[in-house]
Amino acid sequence: MGEWKVVVPRGGRAGARTSAIVHGSALVILLALAWAGYRTWATVLICVFLVVSTPLSWRIARTGIYVGPHGVKIYHPFKRPVVVPWKDIARFEAQPVHAPHLPVVGATINLVGTRTHPTPVKLGRNWRFDAGVHRLGYDIVLTDDEFREALTSLNRAIRPHVTPPSDASTEQ
């Protein structure tokens, strides 16, 4: 079957860190309840919490874009992973993200081919834009330089598998 190689891994770790902070804080509160005398309820809540938070943390940590033998796999934090076959891929490109309630315009990287597939990779502008448009800490939010580098490395990673479109004017 082959291996999937992660091309944009940075945001998954940042999302996992955010998830660990939130889940750790909730766990501390539940342990405080147990210490305060609500042991039965605290034990039940801790078990439920661990059953729910472990798969969620795993999904957040896997957020990113992977290249493999069958195509490109896109992991979103809260959606089912999408595998786009090589024959349906043309390139990755940056496209603008418009937020009507905010004056700042950002960008996202999309996989373009027979259809456009959004990825979790976003360009961060400032905290207000990031908080208003992106899922706080769960999408991969990069700076300008990191965003350009990610776009370049994604297109470089798919280049051996994707044939460039033929130009009809050169064939005549």
CSV table of N, CA and C in Angstrom, one decimal:
chain,number,residue,atom,x,y,z
A,1,MET,N,0.8,-1.2,0.0
A,1,MET,CA,0.0,0.0,0.0
A,1,MET,C,0.9,1.3,0.0
A,2,GLY,N,2.0,1.2,0.7
A,2,GLY,CA,2.9,2.4,0.7
A,2,GLY,C,2.7,3.3,1.9
A,3,GLU,N,3.5,4.3,2.0
A,3,GLU,CA,3.5,5.2,3.1
A,3,GLU,C,3.0,6.6,2.7
A,4,TRP,N,2.4,7.3,3.6
A,4,TRP,CA,2.0,8.6,3.4
A,4,TRP,C,3.0,9.5,4.0
A,5,LYS,N,3.5,10.5,3.3
A,5,LYS,CA,4.5,11.4,3.7
A,5,LYS,C,3.9,12.8,4.0
A,6,VAL,N,4.0,13.3,5.2
A,6,VAL,CA,3.4,14.6,5.6
A,6,VAL,C,4.3,15.7,5.0
A,7,VAL,N,3.6,16.6,4.3
A,7,VAL,CA,4.2,17.7,3.7
A,7,VAL,C,4.1,19.0,4.5
A,8,VAL,N,3.0,19.2,5.2
A,8,VAL,CA,2.8,20.4,6.0
A,8,VAL,C,2.4,19.9,7.4
A,9,PRO,N,3.4,19.7,8.3
A,9,PRO,CA,3.0,19.1,9.6
A,9,PRO,C,2.9,20.1,10.7
A,10,ARG,N,3.4,21.3,10.6
A,10,ARG,CA,3.6,22.3,11.7
A,10,ARG,C,2.3,22.5,12.4
A,11,GLY,N,1.2,22.8,11.7
A,11,GLY,CA,-0.1,23.1,12.4
A,11,GLY,C,-0.7,22.0,13.2
A,12,GLY,N,-0.4,20.8,12.8
A,12,GLY,CA,-1.0,19.7,13.6
A,12,GLY,C,-0.4,19.7,15.0
A,13,ARG,N,0.9,20.0,15.1
A,13,ARG,CA,1.5,20.0,16.5
A,13,ARG,C,1.0,21.2,17.2
A,14,ALA,N,0.7,22.3,16.6
A,14,ALA,CA,0.2,23.5,17.3
A,14,ALA,C,-1.2,23.2,17.7
A,15,GLY,N,-2.0,22.6,16.9
A,15,GLY,CA,-3.4,22.2,17.3
A,15,GLY,C,-3.4,21.2,18.4
A,16,ALA,N,-2.4,20.3,18.4
A,16,ALA,CA,-2.4,19.3,19.5
A,16,ALA,C,-2.0,20.0,20.8
A,17,ARG,N,-1.1,21.0,20.7
A,17,ARG,CA,-0.7,21.8,21.9
A,17,ARG,C,-2.0,22.5,22.5
A,18,THR,N,-2.7,23.1,21.6
A,18,THR,CA,-3.9,23.8,22.0
A,18,THR,C,-4.9,22.8,22.7
A,19,SER,N,-5.1,21.7,22.0
A,19,SER,CA,-6.0,20.7,22.5
A,19,SER,C,-5.5,20.2,23.9
A,20,ALA,N,-4.2,20.0,24.0
A,20,ALA,CA,-3.7,19.5,25.3
A,20,ALA,C,-3.9,20.5,26.4
A,21,ILE,N,-3.8,21.8,26.1
A,21,ILE,CA,-4.1,22.8,27.1
A,21,ILE,C,-5.5,22.8,27.6
A,22,VAL,N,-6.4,22.7,26.6
A,22,VAL,CA,-7.9,22.7,26.9
A,22,VAL,C,-8.2,21.5,27.7
A,23,HIS,N,-7.8,20.3,27.2
A,23,HIS,CA,-8.2,19.1,27.8
A,23,HIS,C,-7.5,18.9,29.2
A,24,GLY,N,-6.3,19.4,29.3
A,24,GLY,CA,-5.6,19.3,30.6
A,24,GLY,C,-6.3,20.2,31.7
A,25,SER,N,-6.7,21.4,31.2
A,25,SER,CA,-7.5,22.3,32.2
A,25,SER,C,-8.8,21.6,32.6
A,26,ALA,N,-9.5,21.0,31.7
A,26,ALA,CA,-10.7,20.4,32.1
A,26,ALA,C,-10.5,19.2,33.0
A,27,LEU,N,-9.4,18.4,32.8
A,27,LEU,CA,-9.1,17.3,33.6
A,27,LEU,C,-8.7,17.8,35.1
A,28,VAL,N,-8.0,18.9,35.2
A,28,VAL,CA,-7.7,19.5,36.5
A,28,VAL,C,-9.0,19.9,37.2
A,29,ILE,N,-9.9,20.4,36.5
A,29,ILE,CA,-11.2,20.8,37.2
A,29,ILE,C,-11.9,19.6,37.7
A,30,LEU,N,-11.9,18.5,36.8
A,30,LEU,CA,-12.6,17.3,37.2
A,30,LEU,C,-11.9,16.6,38.5
A,31,LEU,N,-10.6,16.7,38.5
A,31,LEU,CA,-9.8,16.2,39.6
A,31,LEU,C,-10.1,17.0,40.9
A,32,ALA,N,-10.3,18.3,40.7
A,32,ALA,CA,-10.7,19.1,41.9
A,32,ALA,C,-12.0,18.8,42.4
A,33,LEU,N,-13.0,18.4,41.5
A,33,LEU,CA,-14.3,18.0,42.0
A,33,LEU,C,-14.1,16.7,42.8
A,34,ALA,N,-13.3,15.8,42.3
A,34,ALA,CA,-13.1,14.5,43.0
A,34,ALA,C,-12.5,14.8,44.4
A,35,TRP,N,-11.6,15.7,44.5
A,35,TRP,CA,-10.9,16.0,45.8
A,35,TRP,C,-11.9,16.7,46.7
A,36,ALA,N,-12.9,17.5,46.2
A,36,ALA,CA,-13.9,18.2,47.0
A,36,ALA,C,-15.0,17.3,47.5
A,37,GLY,N,-15.0,16.0,47.1
A,37,GLY,CA,-16.0,15.1,47.7
A,37,GLY,C,-16.9,14.5,46.7
A,38,TYR,N,-16.9,14.9,45.5
A,38,TYR,CA,-17.8,14.4,44.4
A,38,TYR,C,-17.1,13.3,43.7
A,39,ARG,N,-16.6,12.3,44.4
A,39,ARG,CA,-15.8,11.2,43.8
A,39,ARG,C,-16.5,10.4,42.7
A,40,THR,N,-17.7,10.0,43.0
A,40,THR,CA,-18.5,9.2,42.0
A,40,THR,C,-18.7,9.9,40.7
A,41,TRP,N,-19.2,11.1,40.8
A,41,TRP,CA,-19.5,11.9,39.6
A,41,TRP,C,-18.2,12.3,38.9
A,42,ALA,N,-17.2,12.6,39.7
A,42,ALA,CA,-15.9,13.0,39.1
A,42,ALA,C,-15.3,11.8,38.3
A,43,THR,N,-15.4,10.6,38.9
A,43,THR,CA,-14.9,9.4,38.2
A,43,THR,C,-15.6,9.2,36.9
A,44,VAL,N,-16.9,9.3,36.9
A,44,VAL,CA,-17.7,9.1,35.7
A,44,VAL,C,-17.3,10.1,34.7
A,45,LEU,N,-17.3,11.4,35.1
A,45,LEU,CA,-16.9,12.5,34.2
A,45,LEU,C,-15.5,12.3,33.6
A,46,ILE,N,-14.6,11.9,34.4
A,46,ILE,CA,-13.2,11.7,33.9
A,46,ILE,C,-13.2,10.6,32.9
A,47,CYS,N,-13.9,9.5,33.1
A,47,CYS,CA,-13.9,8.4,32.1
A,47,CYS,C,-14.6,8.9,30.8
A,48,VAL,N,-15.7,9.6,30.9
A,48,VAL,CA,-16.3,10.1,29.7
A,48,VAL,C,-15.4,11.1,29.0
A,49,PHE,N,-14.8,11.9,29.8
A,49,PHE,CA,-13.9,13.0,29.2
A,49,PHE,C,-12.7,12.3,28.4
A,50,LEU,N,-12.1,11.3,29.0
A,50,LEU,CA,-11.0,10.6,28.3
A,50,LEU,C,-11.5,9.9,27.1
A,51,VAL,N,-12.7,9.3,27.1
A,51,VAL,CA,-13.2,8.6,25.9
A,51,VAL,C,-13.4,9.6,24.8
A,52,VAL,N,-13.9,10.8,25.1
A,52,VAL,CA,-14.2,11.8,24.1
A,52,VAL,C,-12.9,12.5,23.6
A,53,SER,N,-12.1,12.9,24.6
A,53,SER,CA,-10.9,13.8,24.2
A,53,SER,C,-9.8,13.1,23.5
A,54,THR,N,-9.6,11.8,23.8
A,54,THR,CA,-8.5,11.1,23.1
A,54,THR,C,-8.6,11.0,21.6
A,55,PRO,N,-9.7,10.6,21.0
A,55,PRO,CA,-9.8,10.6,19.6
A,55,PRO,C,-9.8,12.0,19.0
A,56,LEU,N,-10.4,13.0,19.7
A,56,LEU,CA,-10.4,14.3,19.2
A,56,LEU,C,-9.0,14.9,19.2
A,57,SER,N,-8.2,14.6,20.2
A,57,SER,CA,-6.8,15.1,20.2
A,57,SER,C,-6.0,14.4,19.1
A,58,TRP,N,-6.2,13.2,18.8
A,58,TRP,CA,-5.5,12.5,17.8
A,58,TRP,C,-5.9,13.1,16.4
A,59,ARG,N,-7.1,13.4,16.2
A,59,ARG,CA,-7.5,14.0,14.9
A,59,ARG,C,-6.9,15.4,14.7
A,60,ILE,N,-6.8,16.1,15.8
A,60,ILE,CA,-6.2,17.5,15.7
A,60,ILE,C,-4.7,17.4,15.4
A,61,ALA,N,-4.1,16.4,16.0
A,61,ALA,CA,-2.6,16.2,15.8
A,61,ALA,C,-2.3,15.7,14.4
A,62,ARG,N,-3.2,15.1,13.7
A,62,ARG,CA,-3.0,14.6,12.4
A,62,ARG,C,-3.4,15.6,11.3
A,63,THR,N,-3.9,16.8,11.7
A,63,THR,CA,-4.3,17.8,10.7
A,63,THR,C,-3.1,18.1,9.8
A,64,GLY,N,-3.3,18.1,8.5
A,64,GLY,CA,-2.2,18.4,7.5
A,64,GLY,C,-2.5,17.9,6.2
A,65,ILE,N,-1.5,18.0,5.3
A,65,ILE,CA,-1.5,17.5,3.9
A,65,ILE,C,-0.5,16.4,3.8
A,66,TYR,N,-0.9,15.2,3.2
A,66,TYR,CA,0.0,14.1,3.1
A,66,TYR,C,0.1,13.7,1.6
A,67,VAL,N,1.2,13.3,1.1
A,67,VAL,CA,1.4,12.8,-0.2
A,67,VAL,C,1.7,11.3,-0.1
A,68,GLY,N,1.1,10.5,-1.0
A,68,GLY,CA,1.3,9.1,-0.9
A,68,GLY,C,1.2,8.4,-2.3
A,69,PRO,N,1.2,7.1,-2.3
A,69,PRO,CA,1.2,6.4,-3.6
A,69,PRO,C,-0.1,6.6,-4.4
A,70,HIS,N,-1.2,6.9,-3.7
A,70,HIS,CA,-2.5,7.0,-4.4
A,70,HIS,C,-2.9,8.4,-4.7
A,71,GLY,N,-2.2,9.4,-4.2
A,71,GLY,CA,-2.6,10.8,-4.4
A,71,GLY,C,-2.3,11.6,-3.2
A,72,VAL,N,-3.1,12.6,-2.9
A,72,VAL,CA,-2.9,13.5,-1.8
A,72,VAL,C,-4.0,13.3,-0.8
A,73,LYS,N,-3.6,13.2,0.5
A,73,LYS,CA,-4.6,13.0,1.5
A,73,LYS,C,-4.7,14.3,2.4
A,74,ILE,N,-5.8,14.8,2.5
A,74,ILE,CA,-6.0,16.1,3.3
A,74,ILE,C,-6.8,15.8,4.6
A,75,TYR,N,-6.1,16.0,5.7
A,75,TYR,CA,-6.8,15.8,7.0
A,75,TYR,C,-7.2,17.2,7.5
A,76,HIS,N,-8.5,17.3,7.7
A,76,HIS,CA,-9.1,18.5,8.4
A,76,HIS,C,-9.3,18.0,9.9
A,77,PRO,N,-9.3,19.0,10.8
A,77,PRO,CA,-9.5,18.6,12.2
A,77,PRO,C,-10.8,17.9,12.5
A,78,PHE,N,-11.9,18.4,11.9
A,78,PHE,CA,-13.2,17.9,12.2
A,78,PHE,C,-14.0,17.3,11.1
A,79,LYS,N,-13.3,17.0,10.0
A,79,LYS,CA,-14.0,16.4,8.8
A,79,LYS,C,-13.3,15.1,8.5
A,80,ARG,N,-13.9,14.3,7.7
A,80,ARG,CA,-13.4,13.0,7.3
A,80,ARG,C,-12.2,13.3,6.3
A,81,PRO,N,-11.1,12.5,6.4
A,81,PRO,CA,-10.0,12.8,5.5
A,81,PRO,C,-10.4,12.6,4.0
A,82,VAL,N,-9.8,13.4,3.2
A,82,VAL,CA,-10.1,13.3,1.7
A,82,VAL,C,-8.9,12.8,1.0
A,83,VAL,N,-9.0,11.8,0.2
A,83,VAL,CA,-7.9,11.4,-0.7
A,83,VAL,C,-8.3,11.7,-2.1
A,84,VAL,N,-7.4,12.6,-2.7
A,84,VAL,CA,-7.6,13.0,-4.1
A,84,VAL,C,-6.6,12.2,-5.0
A,85,PRO,N,-7.1,11.4,-5.9
A,85,PRO,CA,-6.2,10.6,-6.8
A,85,PRO,C,-5.3,11.5,-7.7
A,86,TRP,N,-4.2,11.0,-8.0
A,86,TRP,CA,-3.2,11.7,-8.9
A,86,TRP,C,-3.8,12.3,-10.1
A,87,LYS,N,-4.7,11.5,-10.8
A,87,LYS,CA,-5.3,11.9,-12.1
A,87,LYS,C,-6.2,13.1,-11.9
A,88,ASP,N,-6.7,13.4,-10.7
A,88,ASP,CA,-7.6,14.6,-10.5
A,88,ASP,C,-6.8,15.8,-10.0
A,89,ILE,N,-5.5,15.8,-10.0
A,89,ILE,CA,-4.7,16.9,-9.4
A,89,ILE,C,-4.0,17.7,-10.4
A,90,ALA,N,-4.1,19.0,-10.3
A,90,ALA,CA,-3.3,19.9,-11.2
A,90,ALA,C,-2.2,20.6,-10.5
A,91,ARG,N,-2.6,21.2,-9.3
A,91,ARG,CA,-1.6,22.0,-8.6
A,91,ARG,C,-2.2,22.4,-7.2
A,92,PHE,N,-1.4,23.0,-6.4
A,92,PHE,CA,-1.8,23.7,-5.2
A,92,PHE,C,-1.7,25.2,-5.5
A,93,GLU,N,-2.7,25.9,-5.0
A,93,GLU,CA,-2.6,27.4,-5.2
A,93,GLU,C,-3.2,28.1,-4.1
A,94,ALA,N,-2.7,29.3,-3.8
A,94,ALA,CA,-3.2,30.2,-2.8
A,94,ALA,C,-4.4,30.9,-3.3
A,95,GLN,N,-5.5,30.9,-2.5
A,95,GLN,CA,-6.7,31.7,-2.9
A,95,GLN,C,-7.1,32.5,-1.7
A,96,PRO,N,-7.7,33.7,-2.0
A,96,PRO,CA,-8.1,34.6,-0.9
A,96,PRO,C,-9.3,34.1,-0.1
A,97,VAL,N,-9.2,34.4,1.2
A,97,VAL,CA,-10.3,34.2,2.1
A,97,VAL,C,-10.9,35.5,2.5
A,98,HIS,N,-12.2,35.7,2.2
A,98,HIS,CA,-12.9,36.9,2.5
A,98,HIS,C,-13.7,36.8,3.7
A,99,ALA,N,-13.6,37.7,4.6
A,99,ALA,CA,-14.4,37.8,5.8
A,99,ALA,C,-15.2,39.1,5.8
A,100,PRO,N,-16.5,39.0,5.5
A,100,PRO,CA,-17.2,40.2,5.3
A,100,PRO,C,-17.3,41.1,6.6
A,101,HIS,N,-17.2,40.5,7.8
A,101,HIS,CA,-17.3,41.2,9.0
A,101,HIS,C,-15.9,41.8,9.5
A,102,LEU,N,-14.8,41.5,8.7
A,102,LEU,CA,-13.5,42.0,9.1
A,102,LEU,C,-12.9,42.7,7.9
A,103,PRO,N,-12.1,43.7,8.2
A,103,PRO,CA,-11.4,44.4,7.1
A,103,PRO,C,-10.2,43.8,6.4
A,104,VAL,N,-9.7,42.7,7.1
A,104,VAL,CA,-8.5,42.1,6.6
A,104,VAL,C,-8.9,40.9,5.7
A,105,VAL,N,-8.1,40.7,4.6
A,105,VAL,CA,-8.3,39.6,3.7
A,105,VAL,C,-7.1,38.6,3.9
A,106,GLY,N,-7.4,37.4,4.1
A,106,GLY,CA,-6.3,36.4,4.2
A,106,GLY,C,-6.3,35.5,3.0
A,107,ALA,N,-5.6,34.3,3.2
A,107,ALA,CA,-5.5,33.4,2.1
A,107,ALA,C,-5.5,32.0,2.6
A,108,THR,N,-5.8,31.0,1.8
A,108,THR,CA,-5.8,29.6,2.1
A,108,THR,C,-5.2,28.9,0.9
A,109,ILE,N,-4.6,27.7,1.2
A,109,ILE,CA,-4.1,26.9,0.1
A,109,ILE,C,-5.2,25.9,-0.3
A,110,ASN,N,-5.5,25.8,-1.6
A,110,ASN,CA,-6.4,24.9,-2.1
A,110,ASN,C,-5.8,23.9,-3.1
A,111,LEU,N,-6.2,22.7,-3.1
A,111,LEU,CA,-5.8,21.7,-4.1
A,111,LEU,C,-6.7,21.9,-5.3
A,112,VAL,N,-6.1,22.2,-6.5
A,112,VAL,CA,-6.9,22.5,-7.7
A,112,VAL,C,-6.7,21.3,-8.7
A,113,GLY,N,-7.7,20.9,-9.2
A,113,GLY,CA,-7.7,19.8,-10.2
A,113,GLY,C,-9.1,19.8,-10.9
A,114,THR,N,-9.6,18.6,-11.0
A,114,THR,CA,-11.0,18.5,-11.6
A,114,THR,C,-12.0,19.2,-10.6
A,115,ARG,N,-11.7,19.3,-9.4
A,115,ARG,CA,-12.5,20.0,-8.4
A,115,ARG,C,-11.5,20.8,-7.5
A,116,THR,N,-12.0,21.8,-6.8
A,116,THR,CA,-11.1,22.5,-5.8
A,116,THR,C,-11.4,21.9,-4.4
A,117,HIS,N,-10.3,21.5,-3.8
A,117,HIS,CA,-10.4,20.9,-2.4
A,117,HIS,C,-9.7,21.9,-1.4
A,118,PRO,N,-10.5,22.4,-0.5
A,118,PRO,CA,-9.9,23.2,0.5
A,118,PRO,C,-9.0,22.4,1.5
A,119,THR,N,-7.9,23.0,1.9
A,119,THR,CA,-7.0,22.4,2.9
A,119,THR,C,-7.1,23.2,4.2
A,120,PRO,N,-6.5,22.6,5.3
A,120,PRO,CA,-6.5,23.3,6.5
A,120,PRO,C,-5.4,24.4,6.7
A,121,VAL,N,-4.7,24.6,5.6
A,121,VAL,CA,-3.5,25.6,5.7
A,121,VAL,C,-4.0,27.0,5.4
A,122,LYS,N,-3.8,27.9,6.3
A,122,LYS,CA,-4.3,29.3,6.2
A,122,LYS,C,-3.1,30.2,6.4
A,123,LEU,N,-3.3,31.4,5.9
A,123,LEU,CA,-2.3,32.5,6.1
A,123,LEU,C,-2.8,33.3,7.2
A,124,GLY,N,-2.1,33.5,8.3
A,124,GLY,CA,-2.5,34.3,9.4
A,124,GLY,C,-2.1,35.7,9.2
A,125,ARG,N,-3.0,36.7,9.5
A,125,ARG,CA,-2.7,38.1,9.4
A,125,ARG,C,-2.5,38.8,10.7
A,126,ASN,N,-3.5,38.6,11.6
A,126,ASN,CA,-3.4,39.1,12.9
A,126,ASN,C,-4.4,38.4,13.8
A,127,TRP,N,-4.3,38.6,15.1
A,127,TRP,CA,-5.1,37.7,16.0
A,127,TRP,C,-6.6,37.9,15.7
A,128,ARG,N,-7.1,39.1,15.4
A,128,ARG,CA,-8.5,39.3,15.2
A,128,ARG,C,-9.0,38.5,14.0
A,129,PHE,N,-8.2,38.6,12.9
A,129,PHE,CA,-8.6,37.9,11.7
A,129,PHE,C,-8.6,36.4,11.9
A,130,ASP,N,-7.5,35.9,12.5
A,130,ASP,CA,-7.4,34.5,12.8
A,130,ASP,C,-8.5,34.0,13.6
A,131,ALA,N,-8.9,34.7,14.7
A,131,ALA,CA,-9.9,34.3,15.6
A,131,ALA,C,-11.3,34.3,14.9
A,132,GLY,N,-11.5,35.3,14.0
A,132,GLY,CA,-12.8,35.4,13.3
A,132,GLY,C,-13.0,34.5,12.2
A,133,VAL,N,-11.9,34.0,11.5
A,133,VAL,CA,-12.1,33.2,10.3
A,133,VAL,C,-11.7,31.8,10.5
A,134,HIS,N,-10.6,31.5,11.2
A,134,HIS,CA,-10.1,30.2,11.4
A,134,HIS,C,-10.6,29.6,12.7
A,135,ARG,N,-10.6,28.3,12.7
A,135,ARG,CA,-10.9,27.6,14.0
A,135,ARG,C,-9.7,27.8,14.9
A,136,LEU,N,-9.9,28.4,16.0
A,136,LEU,CA,-8.9,28.8,16.9
A,136,LEU,C,-7.9,27.6,17.2
A,137,GLY,N,-6.7,27.6,16.6
A,137,GLY,CA,-5.7,26.7,17.0
A,137,GLY,C,-5.9,25.3,16.3
A,138,TYR,N,-6.9,25.1,15.5
A,138,TYR,CA,-7.1,23.8,14.9
A,138,TYR,C,-6.7,23.8,13.4
A,139,ASP,N,-6.9,24.9,12.7
A,139,ASP,CA,-6.3,24.9,11.4
A,139,ASP,C,-4.8,25.2,11.4
A,140,ILE,N,-4.1,25.0,10.3
A,140,ILE,CA,-2.7,25.3,10.3
A,140,ILE,C,-2.6,26.8,9.9
A,141,VAL,N,-2.3,27.7,10.8
A,141,VAL,CA,-2.2,29.1,10.5
A,141,VAL,C,-0.7,29.4,10.4
A,142,LEU,N,-0.2,29.9,9.3
A,142,LEU,CA,1.2,30.2,9.0
A,142,LEU,C,1.4,31.7,8.8
A,143,THR,N,2.7,32.1,9.0
A,143,THR,CA,3.1,33.5,8.6
A,143,THR,C,3.3,33.6,7.1
A,144,ASP,N,3.5,34.8,6.6
A,144,ASP,CA,3.7,35.0,5.2
A,144,ASP,C,4.8,34.1,4.6
A,145,ASP,N,6.0,34.1,5.3
A,145,ASP,CA,7.1,33.3,4.8
A,145,ASP,C,6.8,31.8,4.8
A,146,GLU,N,6.2,31.3,5.9
A,146,GLU,CA,5.9,29.9,6.1
A,146,GLU,C,4.8,29.5,5.1
A,147,PHE,N,3.9,30.4,4.8
A,147,PHE,CA,2.8,30.1,3.8
A,147,PHE,C,3.4,29.9,2.4
A,148,ARG,N,4.3,30.8,2.0
A,148,ARG,CA,4.9,30.7,0.7
A,148,ARG,C,5.7,29.4,0.6
A,149,GLU,N,6.5,29.1,1.7
A,149,GLU,CA,7.3,27.9,1.7
A,149,GLU,C,6.4,26.7,1.6
A,150,ALA,N,5.3,26.7,2.4
A,150,ALA,CA,4.4,25.5,2.3
A,150,ALA,C,3.8,25.3,0.9
A,151,LEU,N,3.4,26.4,0.3
A,151,LEU,CA,2.9,26.3,-1.1
A,151,LEU,C,3.9,25.7,-2.0
A,152,THR,N,5.1,26.2,-1.9
A,152,THR,CA,6.2,25.8,-2.8
A,152,THR,C,6.5,24.3,-2.6
A,153,SER,N,6.6,23.9,-1.3
A,153,SER,CA,7.0,22.5,-1.0
A,153,SER,C,5.8,21.6,-1.4
A,154,LEU,N,4.6,22.0,-1.3
A,154,LEU,CA,3.5,21.1,-1.8
A,154,LEU,C,3.5,20.9,-3.3
A,155,ASN,N,3.7,22.0,-4.0
A,155,ASN,CA,3.8,21.9,-5.5
A,155,ASN,C,5.0,21.0,-5.9
A,156,ARG,N,6.1,21.2,-5.2
A,156,ARG,CA,7.3,20.4,-5.4
A,156,ARG,C,7.1,18.9,-5.1
A,157,ALA,N,6.3,18.6,-4.1
A,157,ALA,CA,6.0,17.2,-3.7
A,157,ALA,C,5.2,16.5,-4.7
A,158,ILE,N,4.3,17.2,-5.3
A,158,ILE,CA,3.3,16.5,-6.3
A,158,ILE,C,3.9,16.6,-7.7
A,159,ARG,N,4.9,17.3,-8.0
A,159,ARG,CA,5.4,17.5,-9.4
A,159,ARG,C,5.8,16.1,-10.0
A,160,PRO,N,6.4,15.2,-9.4
A,160,PRO,CA,6.7,13.9,-10.1
A,160,PRO,C,5.5,13.1,-10.5
A,161,HIS,N,4.3,13.3,-9.8
A,161,HIS,CA,3.1,12.5,-10.0
A,161,HIS,C,2.1,13.2,-11.0
A,162,VAL,N,2.3,14.5,-11.2
A,162,VAL,CA,1.3,15.2,-11.9
A,162,VAL,C,1.9,15.6,-13.3
A,163,THR,N,1.1,15.3,-14.3
A,163,THR,CA,1.6,15.8,-15.7
A,163,THR,C,1.0,17.2,-15.9
A,164,PRO,N,1.9,18.1,-16.4
A,164,PRO,CA,1.4,19.4,-16.7
A,164,PRO,C,0.3,19.4,-17.8
A,165,PRO,N,-0.6,20.3,-17.8
A,165,PRO,CA,-1.6,20.3,-18.8
A,165,PRO,C,-1.0,20.6,-20.2
A,166,SER,N,-1.4,20.0,-21.2
A,166,SER,CA,-0.9,20.2,-22.6
A,166,SER,C,-1.5,21.5,-23.1
A,167,ASP,N,-0.7,22.3,-23.8
A,167,ASP,CA,-1.2,23.5,-24.3
A,167,ASP,C,-1.6,23.3,-25.8
A,168,ALA,N,-2.9,23.6,-26.1
A,168,ALA,CA,-3.4,23.2,-27.4
A,168,ALA,C,-2.7,24.0,-28.5
A,169,SER,N,-2.2,25.2,-28.2
A,169,SER,CA,-1.6,26.0,-29.2
A,169,SER,C,-0.2,25.5,-29.6
A,170,THR,N,0.5,24.7,-28.8
A,170,THR,CA,1.8,24.2,-29.1
A,170,THR,C,1.6,22.9,-30.0
A,171,GLU,N,0.5,22.3,-29.9
A,171,GLU,CA,0.3,21.0,-30.7
A,171,GLU,C,-0.1,21.3,-32.2
A,172,GLN,N,-0.5,22.5,-32.5
A,172,GLN,CA,-0.9,22.8,-33.9
A,172,GLN,C,0.2,23.0,-34.8
